[in-house]
């Protein structure tokens, strides 16, 4: 596999000139780009993690909550109690009136807007000012700003700099806000701040409440507000009534003048036109006369037509009377008919006598004479009838003309009467309208005057306010409970915040997710007395720490089965993480089955030599590499074990140059030939570059991280440096891990605390191993 380095380590120029022995790579390190590793997303908390965080800091949370609760209780019990008293008003939906005068008071209905309007009137500043004046609240210590203690900041300013505090008074000549108007405005504002008006839903009730330090004053103000509201409504309506009465009085005077003028004009017209009957009697007589003339004119015209028809029949006939015999009007005449009968009788007699007698016969002559007399009578009768027809026609025509003249004259008289009656009606209607308007305004005027004293109130008090016995606020119990809840909430939030801000590595899951490396073992905190932690594997093999070292040993062996690791370097990010302890115990664990040597390559702060009882200046690695001391004097066998140890030796002036030398590489190669595995303790990565140099000559590296102490950013930077130096990092050992705390608060689930490592170890080999020993 090709590995590309992105940065050269210090001293790499010197080390590049040395012939390095190929190092077999048996495990695949995390070779992803560094930017991708740095940008790895932070894991999000789930509910279980929230619970663990809260459980971890439960006493701190409870303590903070109790402190906040105690502080809130002290504040609550130090606050001056405020009392609230409530009066209930019943607002009348529609006012009962003795007389109905909607024109004077329009728009009064029982709608929701009306009740809301009354509620807003109760909240108005004008009503508040009236109540303040009525109760003389400007002299009440609760409302008068002059009788109250100044705020804390003002007292502090007066004490610190009286000149600055009195500067405004010196310029204006009086203290700000001390004028009567200003004080009254402040009193009204405070009054409105303590007043509460609440309409009761789905009813006509309104609750008027007031808050005060004095329970008696609270009840008194609430009742006074209700009474003042009712009185103000009555007063406003009385003023409306007075205004309406004044306006109606002025209108009545004008209407009275109009009525008088219209009646005078009507009477003058009657006298001018000589109208006696103004109710239609005159016109009804003329109408009957016109009807009679109409019928008479019809009859006259009918007679004239009949006469004219007869006259037309005889008008064109001239000559003897015999010519009129064909005219029906003549022939139908009774006289002519009689004469025609007599003439026919005479002709019949003459005809009879002519058959019997001769013309000369006396009787014949007599008959002829009678015939001539009859014919003469018929002619005279016809002439008389013709003359009478002509005369009748002339009379009928003259009579028709006379009746028509009478009809036209009567008609003209009626038309003249109609015109007079029309004008008379106009004047009468004008008089009636003026009288009606005058009567209406007169009635409204009387109604308005009567309504001023008979009108009902806008509302009435159904439940007057009484002085309360219990304080309305502060609600001490509620404040304490809220403070407790808020304290718990703040404590939980602070715990979660601190947990978020805590960037240390706490569990093996943190190591794997944030460093991208496997965890070889999790080592507990050693609290046993009389046991050296650096040699606990040898002195107490049953300890949990010893089992963790053996787990790490197993992980190192399993990481390279085909080509076992020959040289393993142990390092950490910073001092104090337990790398020397881990390296020593790991070497002791390997020495139980393999030929192992432990090398102290921390030439700056050596500790292994002192741990195994060697003198500080005893020969060691530095003298061995420099060639000043033979190997047998530098290598010794640890007492009571099969472990060989090379201490650091004398501290050289420049340890890095010694480690970069060809002699150090040759020495390390020779040690790998002599022993099955070489365990090297190196300095921390973040402080010096020694571990980077040593790791180049080793087959594997174990990185030590102290639980709950090492920030993952520091450990990540150390891992980055090692990867850039092409180091084969086998895994990470999480040191000084509190298993019970990890299981309880971090979800490590190691099983040590729950199932009991000692019980397990004793049941499965602890006793047998002890007996065998």
Short mmCIF file of C-alpha atoms in Angstrom, two decimals, residues 477-659:
data_model
loop_
_atom_site.label_atom_id
_atom_site.label_comp_id
_atom_site.label_asym_id
_atom_site.label_seq_id
_atom_site.Cartn_x
_atom_site.Cartn_y
_atom_site.Cartn_z
CA UNK A 477 -46.18 28.83 47.03
CA UNK A 478 -46.37 29.34 43.30
CA UNK A 479 -43.20 31.44 43.30
CA UNK A 480 -41.31 28.75 45.23
CA UNK A 481 -42.60 25.99 42.95
CA UNK A 482 -41.78 27.99 39.81
CA UNK A 483 -38.35 28.82 41.20
CA UNK A 484 -37.77 25.14 41.90
CA UNK A 485 -38.81 24.18 38.38
CA UNK A 486 -36.74 26.99 36.88
CA UNK A 487 -33.78 25.99 39.05
CA UNK A 488 -34.04 22.40 37.91
CA UNK A 489 -34.37 23.51 34.31
CA UNK A 490 -31.40 25.88 34.58
CA UNK A 491 -29.39 23.17 36.31
CA UNK A 492 -30.20 20.66 33.59
CA UNK A 493 -29.36 23.19 30.89
CA UNK A 494 -26.06 24.05 32.59
CA UNK A 495 -25.28 20.36 32.94
CA UNK A 496 -25.94 19.78 29.27
CA UNK A 497 -23.91 22.87 28.40
CA UNK A 498 -20.97 21.75 30.53
CA UNK A 499 -21.23 18.31 29.01
CA UNK A 500 -21.13 19.85 25.57
CA UNK A 501 -18.19 22.02 26.52
CA UNK A 502 -16.39 19.04 28.04
CA UNK A 503 -14.25 17.79 25.15
CA UNK A 504 -12.38 15.11 27.08
CA UNK A 505 -12.46 11.49 26.03
CA UNK A 506 -14.65 9.61 28.46
CA UNK A 507 -15.40 6.22 26.93
CA UNK A 508 -14.06 3.83 24.39
CA UNK A 509 -16.85 4.92 22.06
CA UNK A 510 -15.52 8.51 22.24
CA UNK A 511 -12.05 7.25 21.35
CA UNK A 512 -13.24 5.24 18.37
CA UNK A 513 -15.56 7.95 17.03
CA UNK A 514 -13.31 10.98 17.57
CA UNK A 515 -9.87 9.47 16.96
CA UNK A 516 -10.83 6.82 14.45
CA UNK A 517 -8.72 4.18 16.20
CA UNK A 518 -9.62 0.90 17.92
CA UNK A 519 -9.47 0.63 21.69
CA UNK A 520 -7.11 -2.09 22.88
CA UNK A 521 -8.15 -1.89 26.51
CA UNK A 522 -9.85 0.28 29.09
CA UNK A 523 -7.79 0.48 32.29
CA UNK A 524 -9.45 1.33 35.60
CA UNK A 525 -8.25 3.64 38.33
CA UNK A 526 -5.97 1.76 40.75
CA UNK A 527 -6.85 2.49 44.37
CA UNK A 528 -5.13 -0.47 46.10
CA UNK A 529 -2.69 0.35 48.87
CA UNK A 530 0.73 -1.24 49.10
CA UNK A 531 0.82 -2.09 45.40
CA UNK A 532 2.95 -0.27 42.84
CA UNK A 533 0.77 0.60 39.92
CA UNK A 534 3.75 0.29 37.54
CA UNK A 535 4.13 -3.41 38.50
CA UNK A 536 0.51 -4.32 39.38
CA UNK A 537 0.43 -7.11 36.80
CA UNK A 538 3.19 -8.82 38.73
CA UNK A 539 2.03 -7.99 42.24
CA UNK A 540 -1.75 -8.39 41.82
CA UNK A 541 -2.62 -10.33 38.68
CA UNK A 542 -6.30 -10.55 39.79
CA UNK A 543 -6.80 -6.80 39.66
CA UNK A 544 -9.00 -5.26 37.00
CA UNK A 545 -6.05 -3.20 35.83
CA UNK A 546 -4.03 -6.38 35.29
CA UNK A 547 -6.86 -7.90 33.28
CA UNK A 548 -6.98 -4.73 31.17
CA UNK A 549 -3.23 -5.04 30.47
CA UNK A 550 -3.71 -8.64 29.41
CA UNK A 551 -6.58 -7.53 27.17
CA UNK A 552 -4.28 -5.00 25.56
CA UNK A 553 -1.62 -7.69 25.14
CA UNK A 554 -4.16 -9.92 23.41
CA UNK A 555 -5.18 -7.07 21.12
CA UNK A 556 -1.57 -6.42 20.12
CA UNK A 557 -1.01 -10.11 19.38
CA UNK A 558 -4.23 -10.42 17.36
CA UNK A 559 -3.43 -7.31 15.35
CA UNK A 560 -0.46 -9.07 13.69
CA UNK A 561 -0.97 -12.85 13.70
CA UNK A 562 1.05 -13.64 10.60
CA UNK A 563 3.95 -11.29 11.35
CA UNK A 564 3.98 -10.55 15.10
CA UNK A 565 5.08 -7.19 16.30
CA UNK A 566 8.75 -7.12 17.26
CA UNK A 567 8.99 -3.55 18.54
CA UNK A 568 6.07 -1.66 20.09
CA UNK A 569 6.41 1.94 21.22
CA UNK A 570 4.12 3.40 23.89
CA UNK A 571 3.40 7.13 23.88
CA UNK A 572 0.70 9.66 24.81
CA UNK A 573 -0.34 13.25 24.06
CA UNK A 574 0.88 14.95 27.24
CA UNK A 575 2.64 13.85 30.46
CA UNK A 576 0.64 12.28 33.26
CA UNK A 577 -1.56 10.03 31.14
CA UNK A 578 0.09 6.79 32.40
CA UNK A 579 2.20 5.73 29.42
CA UNK A 580 5.12 4.53 31.59
CA UNK A 581 2.77 2.55 33.83
CA UNK A 582 1.15 0.96 30.80
CA UNK A 583 4.46 0.19 29.10
CA UNK A 584 5.88 -1.44 32.27
CA UNK A 585 2.83 -3.59 32.94
CA UNK A 586 2.52 -4.51 29.26
CA UNK A 587 6.14 -5.65 29.23
CA UNK A 588 5.55 -7.68 32.42
CA UNK A 589 2.48 -9.27 30.83
CA UNK A 590 4.39 -10.18 27.67
CA UNK A 591 7.29 -11.52 29.77
CA UNK A 592 5.02 -14.26 31.13
CA UNK A 593 4.99 -15.94 27.69
CA UNK A 594 7.73 -14.29 25.65
CA UNK A 595 11.29 -13.04 25.91
CA UNK A 596 10.69 -9.32 26.33
CA UNK A 597 12.81 -6.28 26.95
CA UNK A 598 11.53 -2.91 28.19
CA UNK A 599 13.39 0.15 26.87
CA UNK A 600 13.09 3.59 28.47
CA UNK A 601 13.39 5.91 25.45
CA UNK A 602 12.10 8.92 27.41
CA UNK A 603 15.53 10.50 27.68
CA UNK A 604 14.09 13.76 29.00
CA UNK A 605 12.13 12.51 32.00
CA UNK A 606 13.23 8.93 32.62
CA UNK A 607 11.31 6.86 35.18
CA UNK A 608 11.75 3.13 34.47
CA UNK A 609 15.24 2.89 36.00
CA UNK A 610 14.09 4.37 39.28
CA UNK A 611 11.03 2.11 39.18
CA UNK A 612 13.19 -1.01 39.14
CA UNK A 613 15.68 0.27 41.71
CA UNK A 614 18.45 1.56 39.50
CA UNK A 615 20.52 4.63 40.18
CA UNK A 616 19.74 7.77 38.15
CA UNK A 617 23.14 7.80 36.46
CA UNK A 618 23.27 4.02 35.90
CA UNK A 619 24.22 2.89 32.37
CA UNK A 620 21.32 2.66 29.98
CA UNK A 621 20.08 3.45 26.50
CA UNK A 622 22.05 6.66 26.07
CA UNK A 623 25.36 5.02 27.00
CA UNK A 624 24.54 1.91 24.99
CA UNK A 625 23.83 3.86 21.82
CA UNK A 626 26.86 6.07 22.31
CA UNK A 627 29.07 2.99 22.75
CA UNK A 628 30.51 4.06 26.08
CA UNK A 629 29.11 1.04 27.95
CA UNK A 630 28.85 -2.61 26.84
CA UNK A 631 25.34 -4.10 26.56
CA UNK A 632 25.58 -6.41 29.61
CA UNK A 633 26.05 -3.39 31.88
CA UNK A 634 23.08 -1.59 30.34
CA UNK A 635 20.60 -4.50 30.37
CA UNK A 636 19.35 -6.04 33.59
CA UNK A 637 16.66 -8.50 34.51
CA UNK A 638 13.84 -7.27 36.69
CA UNK A 639 13.71 -8.96 40.05
CA UNK A 640 10.96 -11.55 40.38
CA UNK A 641 10.14 -11.70 36.65
CA UNK A 642 11.48 -12.68 33.27
CA UNK A 643 11.51 -9.11 32.04
CA UNK A 644 14.69 -7.46 30.82
CA UNK A 645 15.02 -3.73 31.16
CA UNK A 646 17.18 -1.02 29.61
CA UNK A 647 16.90 2.24 31.55
CA UNK A 648 17.42 5.61 29.93
CA UNK A 649 20.91 6.08 31.26
CA UNK A 650 22.53 9.43 31.55
CA UNK A 651 20.33 12.20 30.14
CA UNK A 652 22.07 13.42 26.94
CA UNK A 653 22.25 17.13 26.05
CA UNK A 654 20.23 16.55 22.86
CA UNK A 655 18.06 13.41 23.06
CA UNK A 656 16.52 13.89 19.60
CA UNK A 657 19.92 13.73 17.86
CA UNK A 658 20.70 10.53 19.73
CA UNK A 659 17.44 8.93 18.62
#
